[in-house]
PDB file of C-alpha atoms in Angstrom:
ATOM      1  CA  PRO B   1     -39.190 -16.782  65.329  1.00 40.00           C
ATOM      2  CA  SER B   2     -39.747 -18.125  68.875  1.00 42.00           C
ATOM      3  CA  ALA B   3     -38.970 -15.934  71.858  1.00 44.00           C
ATOM      4  CA  ALA B   4     -35.656 -16.513  73.628  1.00 42.00           C
ATOM      5  CA  PRO B   5     -35.852 -17.958  77.169  1.00 46.00           C
ATOM      6  CA  VAL B   6     -35.964 -15.215  79.759  1.00 45.00           C
ATOM      7  CA  SER B   7     -33.884 -15.689  82.917  1.00 45.00           C
ATOM      8  CA  SER B   8     -34.246 -12.287  84.607  1.00 51.00           C
ATOM      9  CA  GLN B   9     -34.926 -11.649  88.261  1.00 54.00           C
ATOM     10  CA  TYR B  10     -38.561 -10.900  87.352  1.00 51.00           C
ATOM     11  CA  LEU B  11     -39.175 -14.469  86.313  1.00 55.00           C
ATOM     12  CA  GLY B  12     -37.476 -15.575  89.500  1.00 56.00           C
ATOM     13  CA  ARG B  13     -39.714 -13.335  91.484  1.00 54.00           C
ATOM     14  CA  LEU B  14     -42.709 -14.602  89.517  1.00 55.00           C
ATOM     15  CA  LYS B  15     -41.838 -18.129  90.544  1.00 55.00           C
ATOM     16  CA  VAL B  16     -41.442 -17.011  94.145  1.00 54.00           C
ATOM     17  CA  LEU B  17     -44.830 -15.242  93.890  1.00 52.00           C
ATOM     18  CA  GLU B  18     -46.485 -18.379  92.693  1.00 55.00           C
ATOM     19  CA  ASP B  19     -44.904 -20.332  95.530  1.00 56.00           C
ATOM     20  CA  LYS B  20     -45.954 -17.795  98.087  1.00 53.00           C
ATOM     21  CA  ARG B  21     -49.454 -17.171  96.709  1.00 53.00           C
ATOM     22  CA  VAL B  22     -50.928 -19.345  99.496  1.00 44.00           C
ATOM     23  CA  GLN B  23     -49.024 -17.570 102.087  1.00 52.00           C
ATOM     24  CA  LYS B  24     -50.846 -14.799 103.935  1.00 48.00           C
ATOM     25  CA  ASN B  25     -47.864 -12.915 105.316  1.00 49.00           C
ATOM     26  CA  SER B  26     -46.011 -10.907 102.576  1.00 53.00           C
ATOM     27  CA  THR B  27     -44.006  -7.776 102.775  1.00 61.00           C
ATOM     28  CA  GLU B  28     -44.367  -4.528 100.782  1.00 61.00           C
ATOM     29  CA  PHE B  29     -41.298  -5.398  98.822  1.00 60.00           C
ATOM     30  CA  ASP B  30     -42.867  -8.628  97.641  1.00 65.00           C
ATOM     31  CA  LYS B  31     -45.986  -6.744  96.564  1.00 71.00           C
ATOM     32  CA  ALA B  32     -44.019  -4.257  94.465  1.00 75.00           C
ATOM     33  CA  ASP B  33     -41.938  -7.027  92.997  1.00 76.00           C
ATOM     34  CA  SER B  34     -45.043  -9.041  92.208  1.00 77.00           C
ATOM     35  CA  LEU B  35     -46.542  -6.038  90.437  1.00 82.00           C
ATOM     36  CA  ARG B  36     -43.445  -5.616  88.303  1.00 82.00           C
ATOM     37  CA  ALA B  37     -43.467  -9.335  87.556  1.00 84.00           C
ATOM     38  CA  ALA B  38     -47.108  -9.143  86.477  1.00 85.00           C
ATOM     39  CA  VAL B  39     -46.396  -6.172  84.195  1.00 87.00           C
ATOM     40  CA  PHE B  40     -43.441  -8.015  82.692  1.00 88.00           C
ATOM     41  CA  GLN B  41     -45.537 -11.127  82.193  1.00 88.00           C
ATOM     42  CA  ASN B  42     -48.150  -9.028  80.409  1.00 90.00           C
ATOM     43  CA  TRP B  43     -45.417  -7.581  78.167  1.00 92.00           C
ATOM     44  CA  LEU B  44     -44.149 -11.067  77.422  1.00 90.00           C
ATOM     45  CA  ASP B  45     -47.648 -12.227  76.470  1.00 90.00           C
ATOM     46  CA  LYS B  46     -48.117  -9.267  74.146  1.00 91.00           C
ATOM     47  CA  LYS B  47     -44.684  -9.845  72.647  1.00 91.00           C
ATOM     48  CA  ARG B  48     -45.482 -13.508  72.075  1.00 92.00           C
ATOM     49  CA  VAL B  49     -48.756 -12.543  70.361  1.00 92.00           C
ATOM     50  CA  LEU B  50     -46.946  -9.906  68.286  1.00 93.00           C
ATOM     51  CA  LEU B  51     -44.281 -12.406  67.236  1.00 94.00           C
ATOM     52  CA  LEU B  52     -46.949 -14.930  66.258  1.00 93.00           C
ATOM     53  CA  GLU B  53     -48.712 -12.216  64.191  1.00 93.00           C
ATOM     54  CA  LEU B  54     -45.463 -11.217  62.505  1.00 94.00           C
ATOM     55  CA  LYS B  55     -44.740 -14.864  61.758  1.00 93.00           C
ATOM     56  CA  ARG B  56     -48.215 -15.281  60.309  1.00 93.00           C
ATOM     57  CA  ILE B  57     -47.733 -12.126  58.180  1.00 93.00           C
ATOM     58  CA  GLU B  58     -44.321 -13.337  56.942  1.00 92.00           C
ATOM     59  CA  LYS B  59     -45.816 -16.723  56.090  1.00 92.00           C
ATOM     60  CA  LYS B  60     -48.663 -15.004  54.234  1.00 92.00           C
ATOM     61  CA  LYS B  61     -46.179 -12.846  52.321  1.00 92.00           C
ATOM     62  CA  ALA B  62     -44.154 -15.925  51.431  1.00 92.00           C
ATOM     63  CA  GLU B  63     -47.333 -17.677  50.217  1.00 91.00           C
ATOM     64  CA  ASN B  64     -48.325 -14.617  48.184  1.00 92.00           C
ATOM     65  CA  LEU B  65     -44.809 -14.366  46.723  1.00 93.00           C
ATOM     66  CA  ARG B  66     -44.866 -18.082  45.866  1.00 91.00           C
ATOM     67  CA  ASN B  67     -48.306 -17.726  44.286  1.00 91.00           C
ATOM     68  CA  ASP B  68     -47.154 -14.673  42.269  1.00 90.00           C
ATOM     69  CA  THR B  69     -44.040 -16.556  41.168  1.00 91.00           C
ATOM     70  CA  GLU B  70     -46.127 -19.567  40.118  1.00 90.00           C
ATOM     71  CA  LYS B  71     -48.525 -17.278  38.227  1.00 90.00           C
ATOM     72  CA  LYS B  72     -45.650 -15.522  36.471  1.00 89.00           C
ATOM     73  CA  GLU B  73     -44.045 -18.845  35.583  1.00 90.00           C
ATOM     74  CA  ALA B  74     -47.387 -20.101  34.302  1.00 89.00           C
ATOM     75  CA  VAL B  75     -47.756 -16.939  32.190  1.00 89.00           C
ATOM     76  CA  LYS B  76     -44.200 -17.374  30.879  1.00 89.00           C
ATOM     77  CA  ARG B  77     -44.937 -21.025  30.032  1.00 88.00           C
ATOM     78  CA  GLU B  78     -48.119 -20.026  28.218  1.00 88.00           C
ATOM     79  CA  GLU B  79     -46.244 -17.275  26.352  1.00 89.00           C
ATOM     80  CA  ALA B  80     -43.434 -19.692  25.487  1.00 89.00           C
ATOM     81  CA  ILE B  81     -45.954 -22.271  24.223  1.00 89.00           C
ATOM     82  CA  ALA B  82     -47.744 -19.582  22.201  1.00 88.00           C
ATOM     83  CA  SER B  83     -44.431 -18.335  20.827  1.00 87.00           C
ATOM     84  CA  PHE B  84     -43.392 -21.906  19.936  1.00 89.00           C
ATOM     85  CA  GLU B  85     -46.712 -22.509  18.197  1.00 88.00           C
ATOM     86  CA  ALA B  86     -46.336 -19.248  16.245  1.00 89.00           C
ATOM     87  CA  TRP B  87     -42.742 -20.175  15.358  1.00 90.00           C
ATOM     88  CA  LYS B  88     -43.880 -23.661  14.283  1.00 86.00           C
ATOM     89  CA  LYS B  89     -46.579 -22.154  12.053  1.00 86.00           C
ATOM     90  CA  LYS B  90     -44.052 -19.694  10.594  1.00 87.00           C
ATOM     91  CA  LYS B  91     -41.564 -22.503   9.962  1.00 85.00           C
ATOM     92  CA  GLY B  92     -44.368 -24.491   8.332  1.00 85.00           C
ATOM     93  CA  ARG B  93     -45.138 -21.584   6.002  1.00 87.00           C
ATOM     94  CA  GLU B  94     -41.433 -21.090   5.283  1.00 87.00           C
ATOM     95  CA  ALA B  95     -41.013 -24.831   4.618  1.00 88.00           C
ATOM     96  CA  LYS B  96     -43.975 -24.717   2.247  1.00 87.00           C
ATOM     97  CA  LYS B  97     -42.528 -21.709   0.436  1.00 88.00           C
ATOM     98  CA  LEU B  98     -39.115 -23.409   0.307  1.00 89.00           C
ATOM     99  CA  SER B  99     -40.696 -26.569  -1.106  1.00 89.00           C
ATOM    100  CA  GLU B 100     -42.577 -24.545  -3.733  1.00 90.00           C
ATOM    101  CA  LYS B 101     -39.373 -22.634  -4.562  1.00 89.00           C
ATOM    102  CA  LYS B 102     -37.454 -25.898  -4.865  1.00 90.00           C
ATOM    103  CA  LYS B 103     -40.114 -27.350  -7.186  1.00 90.00           C
ATOM    104  CA  LEU B 104     -39.981 -24.172  -9.292  1.00 91.00           C
ATOM    105  CA  GLU B 105     -36.177 -24.367  -9.470  1.00 90.00           C
ATOM    106  CA  GLU B 106     -36.331 -28.051 -10.461  1.00 90.00           C
ATOM    107  CA  LEU B 107     -38.863 -27.152 -13.148  1.00 90.00           C
ATOM    108  CA  LYS B 108     -36.574 -24.385 -14.407  1.00 90.00           C
ATOM    109  CA  LYS B 109     -33.597 -26.758 -14.398  1.00 90.00           C
ATOM    110  CA  LYS B 110     -35.582 -29.348 -16.306  1.00 89.00           C
ATOM    111  CA  LYS B 111     -36.682 -26.767 -18.850  1.00 88.00           C
ATOM    112  CA  ALA B 112     -33.119 -25.436 -19.136  1.00 89.00           C
ATOM    113  CA  ALA B 113     -31.825 -29.001 -19.613  1.00 90.00           C
ATOM    114  CA  GLU B 114     -34.362 -29.573 -22.400  1.00 88.00           C
ATOM    115  CA  GLN B 115     -33.373 -26.301 -24.025  1.00 88.00           C
ATOM    116  CA  ASN B 116     -29.674 -27.185 -23.680  1.00 88.00           C
ATOM    117  CA  GLU B 117     -30.336 -30.567 -25.271  1.00 87.00           C
ATOM    118  CA  GLU B 118     -32.120 -28.878 -28.171  1.00 87.00           C
ATOM    119  CA  LYS B 119     -29.287 -26.380 -28.513  1.00 87.00           C
ATOM    120  CA  THR B 120     -26.743 -29.211 -28.385  1.00 89.00           C
ATOM    121  CA  GLU B 121     -28.524 -31.074 -31.172  1.00 87.00           C
ATOM    122  CA  ALA B 122     -28.740 -27.884 -33.246  1.00 88.00           C
ATOM    123  CA  ALA B 123     -25.088 -27.139 -32.562  1.00 90.00           C
ATOM    124  CA  GLN B 124     -24.110 -30.711 -33.549  1.00 88.00           C
ATOM    125  CA  LYS B 125     -25.957 -30.373 -36.844  1.00 88.00           C
ATOM    126  CA  ALA B 126     -24.400 -26.969 -37.467  1.00 90.00           C
ATOM    127  CA  PHE B 127     -20.960 -28.436 -36.653  1.00 88.00           C
ATOM    128  CA  GLU B 128     -21.458 -31.292 -39.145  1.00 88.00           C
ATOM    129  CA  LYS B 129     -22.373 -28.781 -41.846  1.00 89.00           C
ATOM    130  CA  TRP B 130     -19.422 -26.583 -40.921  1.00 90.00           C
ATOM    131  CA  LYS B 131     -17.112 -29.615 -41.026  1.00 87.00           C
ATOM    132  CA  GLU B 132     -18.277 -30.494 -44.513  1.00 89.00           C
ATOM    133  CA  ARG B 133     -17.693 -26.919 -45.674  1.00 89.00           C
ATOM    134  CA  LYS B 134     -14.327 -26.914 -43.890  1.00 88.00           C
ATOM    135  CA  VAL B 135     -13.204 -30.084 -45.693  1.00 89.00           C
ATOM    136  CA  GLU B 136     -14.212 -28.613 -49.025  1.00 88.00           C
ATOM    137  CA  TYR B 137     -12.458 -25.361 -48.170  1.00 89.00           C
ATOM    138  CA  LEU B 138      -9.292 -27.194 -47.154  1.00 90.00           C
ATOM    139  CA  ARG B 139      -9.300 -29.130 -50.405  1.00 89.00           C
ATOM    140  CA  GLU B 140      -9.624 -25.903 -52.371  1.00 90.00           C
ATOM    141  CA  GLN B 141      -6.915 -24.278 -50.268  1.00 89.00           C
ATOM    142  CA  SER B 142      -4.616 -27.256 -50.828  1.00 90.00           C
ATOM    143  CA  ARG B 143      -5.156 -27.047 -54.585  1.00 89.00           C
ATOM    144  CA  LYS B 144      -4.482 -23.299 -54.561  1.00 89.00           C
ATOM    145  CA  GLU B 145      -1.394 -23.734 -52.351  1.00 90.00           C
ATOM    146  CA  LYS B 146       0.043 -26.379 -54.669  1.00 90.00           C
ATOM    147  CA  GLN B 147      -0.551 -24.110 -57.645  1.00 90.00           C
ATOM    148  CA  SER B 148       0.991 -21.161 -55.761  1.00 89.00           C
ATOM    149  CA  GLU B 149       3.955 -23.363 -54.791  1.00 90.00           C
ATOM    150  CA  ARG B 150       4.591 -24.287 -58.429  1.00 91.00           C
ATOM    151  CA  ILE B 151       4.442 -20.604 -59.424  1.00 92.00           C
ATOM    152  CA  ARG B 152       6.684 -19.652 -56.506  1.00 90.00           C
ATOM    153  CA  LYS B 153       9.289 -22.250 -57.360  1.00 90.00           C
ATOM    154  CA  LYS B 154       9.310 -21.137 -60.987  1.00 90.00           C
ATOM    155  CA  LYS B 155       9.776 -17.506 -59.893  1.00 90.00           C
ATOM    156  CA  GLU B 156      12.545 -18.535 -57.499  1.00 90.00           C
ATOM    157  CA  GLU B 157      14.369 -20.391 -60.244  1.00 91.00           C
ATOM    158  CA  GLU B 158      14.074 -17.338 -62.509  1.00 89.00           C
ATOM    159  CA  LEU B 159      15.227 -15.094 -59.683  1.00 89.00           C
ATOM    160  CA  VAL B 160      18.208 -17.343 -58.911  1.00 90.00           C
ATOM    161  CA  ALA B 161      19.238 -17.302 -62.555  1.00 88.00           C
ATOM    162  CA  GLU B 162      18.856 -13.529 -62.650  1.00 87.00           C
ATOM    163  CA  LYS B 163      20.850 -13.148 -59.429  1.00 85.00           C
ATOM    164  CA  LYS B 164      23.546 -15.386 -60.844  1.00 84.00           C
ATOM    165  CA  ARG B 165      23.832 -13.185 -63.906  1.00 84.00           C
ATOM    166  CA  ASP B 166      23.790 -10.058 -61.755  1.00 82.00           C
ATOM    167  CA  SER B 167      26.356 -11.607 -59.434  1.00 78.00           C
ATOM    168  CA  MET B 168      28.773 -12.308 -62.289  1.00 79.00           C
ATOM    169  CA  SER B 169      28.346  -8.750 -63.542  1.00 77.00           C
ATOM    170  CA  ALA B 170      28.754  -7.432 -59.990  1.00 78.00           C
ATOM    171  CA  VAL B 171      31.970  -9.413 -59.535  1.00 79.00           C
ATOM    172  CA  GLU B 172      33.401  -7.919 -62.681  1.00 81.00           C
ATOM    173  CA  LYS B 173      32.394  -4.427 -61.572  1.00 82.00           C
ATOM    174  CA  TRP B 174      33.737  -5.087 -58.105  1.00 85.00           C
ATOM    175  CA  ASN B 175      37.091  -6.196 -59.529  1.00 84.00           C
ATOM    176  CA  GLU B 176      37.295  -2.993 -61.540  1.00 84.00           C
ATOM    177  CA  LYS B 177      36.414  -0.901 -58.476  1.00 85.00           C
ATOM    178  CA  LYS B 178      38.915  -2.876 -56.447  1.00 86.00           C
ATOM    179  CA  GLU B 179      41.750  -2.062 -58.832  1.00 85.00           C
ATOM    180  CA  GLU B 180      40.759   1.626 -58.791  1.00 87.00           C
ATOM    181  CA  TYR B 181      40.571   1.539 -54.990  1.00 88.00           C
ATOM    182  CA  ILE B 182      44.050  -0.038 -54.729  1.00 90.00           C
ATOM    183  CA  LYS B 183      45.501   2.582 -57.062  1.00 87.00           C
ATOM    184  CA  GLN B 184      43.830   5.360 -55.083  1.00 89.00           C
ATOM    185  CA  LYS B 185      45.140   3.922 -51.790  1.00 87.00           C
ATOM    186  CA  LYS B 186      48.666   3.820 -53.216  1.00 88.00           C
ATOM    187  CA  VAL B 187      48.419   7.494 -54.248  1.00 90.00           C
ATOM    188  CA  GLU B 188      46.980   8.370 -50.806  1.00 89.00           C
ATOM    189  CA  LYS B 189      49.862   6.543 -49.077  1.00 89.00           C
ATOM    190  CA  ILE B 190      52.428   8.437 -51.192  1.00 91.00           C
ATOM    191  CA  LEU B 191      50.730  11.755 -50.404  1.00 90.00           C
ATOM    192  CA  GLU B 192      50.510  10.881 -46.726  1.00 89.00           C
ATOM    193  CA  ARG B 193      54.199   9.953 -46.619  1.00 89.00           C
ATOM    194  CA  ARG B 194      55.117  13.242 -48.300  1.00 88.00           C
ATOM    195  CA  LYS B 195      52.891  15.109 -45.881  1.00 89.00           C
ATOM    196  CA  GLN B 196      54.588  13.433 -42.910  1.00 90.00           C
ATOM    197  CA  GLU B 197      58.016  14.264 -44.357  1.00 89.00           C
ATOM    198  CA  ILE B 198      57.019  17.930 -44.746  1.00 91.00           C
ATOM    199  CA  GLN B 199      55.617  18.013 -41.209  1.00 89.00           C
ATOM    200  CA  GLN B 200      58.812  16.411 -39.886  1.00 90.00           C
ATOM    201  CA  ALA B 201      60.940  18.958 -41.718  1.00 89.00           C
ATOM    202  CA  GLU B 202      58.815  21.802 -40.371  1.00 89.00           C
ATOM    203  CA  LYS B 203      59.068  20.332 -36.899  1.00 89.00           C
ATOM    204  CA  GLU B 204      62.837  20.059 -37.146  1.00 89.00           C
ATOM    205  CA  GLU B 205      63.019  23.659 -38.427  1.00 89.00           C
ATOM    206  CA  LYS B 206      60.911  24.855 -35.511  1.00 89.00           C
ATOM    207  CA  ASN B 207      63.089  22.947 -33.054  1.00 89.00           C
ATOM    208  CA  LYS B 208      66.202  24.440 -34.650  1.00 89.00           C
ATOM    209  CA  LYS B 209      64.823  27.974 -34.404  1.00 89.00           C
ATOM    210  CA  ALA B 210      63.744  27.373 -30.843  1.00 90.00           C
ATOM    211  CA  MET B 211      67.230  26.118 -29.931  1.00 91.00           C
ATOM    212  CA  GLU B 212      68.851  29.132 -31.574  1.00 90.00           C
ATOM    213  CA  GLU B 213      66.435  31.438 -29.751  1.00 90.00           C
ATOM    214  CA  TYR B 214      67.246  29.691 -26.451  1.00 91.00           C
ATOM    215  CA  GLU B 215      70.978  29.994 -27.043  1.00 91.00           C
ATOM    216  CA  ARG B 216      70.634  33.746 -27.765  1.00 92.00           C
ATOM    217  CA  TRP B 217      68.559  34.188 -24.620  1.00 94.00           C
ATOM    218  CA  LEU B 218      71.103  32.233 -22.600  1.00 92.00           C
ATOM    219  CA  GLU B 219      73.944  34.346 -23.999  1.00 92.00           C
ATOM    220  CA  LYS B 220      72.071  37.567 -23.131  1.00 93.00           C
ATOM    221  CA  LYS B 221      71.416  36.225 -19.665  1.00 92.00           C
ATOM    222  CA  GLU B 222      75.108  35.471 -19.083  1.00 91.00           C
ATOM    223  CA  ARG B 223      76.138  38.964 -20.295  1.00 92.00           C
ATOM    224  CA  ARG B 224      73.520  40.564 -18.018  1.00 92.00           C
ATOM    225  CA  GLU B 225      74.711  38.560 -15.019  1.00 92.00           C
ATOM    226  CA  GLN B 226      78.352  39.530 -15.715  1.00 92.00           C
ATOM    227  CA  LEU B 227      77.352  43.203 -15.994  1.00 92.00           C
ATOM    228  CA  GLU B 228      75.467  43.012 -12.714  1.00 91.00           C
ATOM    229  CA  LYS B 229      78.518  41.490 -11.000  1.00 90.00           C
ATOM    230  CA  LYS B 230      80.755  44.310 -12.292  1.00 89.00           C
ATOM    231  CA  GLN B 231      78.272  46.945 -11.085  1.00 91.00           C
ATOM    232  CA  LYS B 232      78.117  45.359  -7.651  1.00 89.00           C
ATOM    233  CA  LYS B 233      81.940  45.344  -7.391  1.00 87.00           C
ATOM    234  CA  LEU B 234      82.080  48.992  -8.491  1.00 88.00           C
ATOM    235  CA  GLN B 235      79.446  49.964  -5.933  1.00 86.00           C
ATOM    236  CA  ALA B 236      81.405  48.136  -3.228  1.00 84.00           C
ATOM    237  CA  VAL B 237      84.558  50.089  -4.123  1.00 83.00           C
ATOM    238  CA  ARG B 238      82.717  53.403  -4.109  1.00 75.00           C
ATOM    239  CA  GLY B 239      81.068  52.562  -0.844  1.00 67.00           C
ATOM    240  CA  ASP B 240      84.451  52.604   0.952  1.00 53.00           C
ATOM    241  CA  GLU B 241      85.110  56.261  -0.099  1.00 49.00           C
ATOM    242  CA  VAL B 242      83.584  59.187   1.882  1.00 45.00           C
ATOM    243  CA  PRO B 243      81.173  61.081  -0.366  1.00 47.00           C
ATOM    244  CA  SER B 244      81.653  64.870  -0.745  1.00 47.00           C
ATOM    245  CA  PRO B 245      78.947  67.179   0.607  1.00 47.00           C
ATOM    246  CA  TRP B 246      77.941  68.302  -2.869  1.00 45.00           C
ATOM    247  CA  SER B 247      77.698  64.832  -4.328  1.00 43.00           C
ATOM    248  CA  PRO B 248      74.174  63.531  -4.944  1.00 44.00           C
ATOM    249  CA  PRO B 249      72.836  60.756  -2.770  1.00 40.00           C
TER     250      PRO B 249
END
């Protein structure tokens, strides 16, 4: 940075000194002031030199920093290029492996398709044979079912006839049992009616006895109450008399 303009009294005196350098008559004060101005001028010169040196050093540092930055960036670019080349080679190897893997998978798929086709043909032939056997089996089953149906129908007809005979016999037996049941129910009704009549008679007898017992109790109660009334009246009469000294309490 450039030095700021100096406007002190020393510079003013320096100017005066330069103006009066041709003059022969100067005072002691001017001499001392001129000396101070010379010292200050020397300091300014040294400062200017020092500032120029510092500026040169700063510029050199900036150049060195810029050079270091450019070197580092160059190294980074070289590393990036090397890394990209390595990545490109790796991707190339991976692409080659992927292509080989894809070819192998296509080969496997083709082989599997051929095997599936062979299996399908074998399965179709096996199915045709199975279908022929199935048709023959169904024919045999149909013949057996028809024969079984004829036998079943014959057995059903025999069973129906047998059930019909059994049913007629069962109806006759049921009618006999029914008549016996009706007779038994009639006897049970008669016995039940007699039982109810006996129970009613017993109930009436119990009620009669209970009434008689109640009447006797009521009669005893009335006699007891009358006796108690008489005793109370007697005690009231005796209470009016003065008891003798020898009488008990």
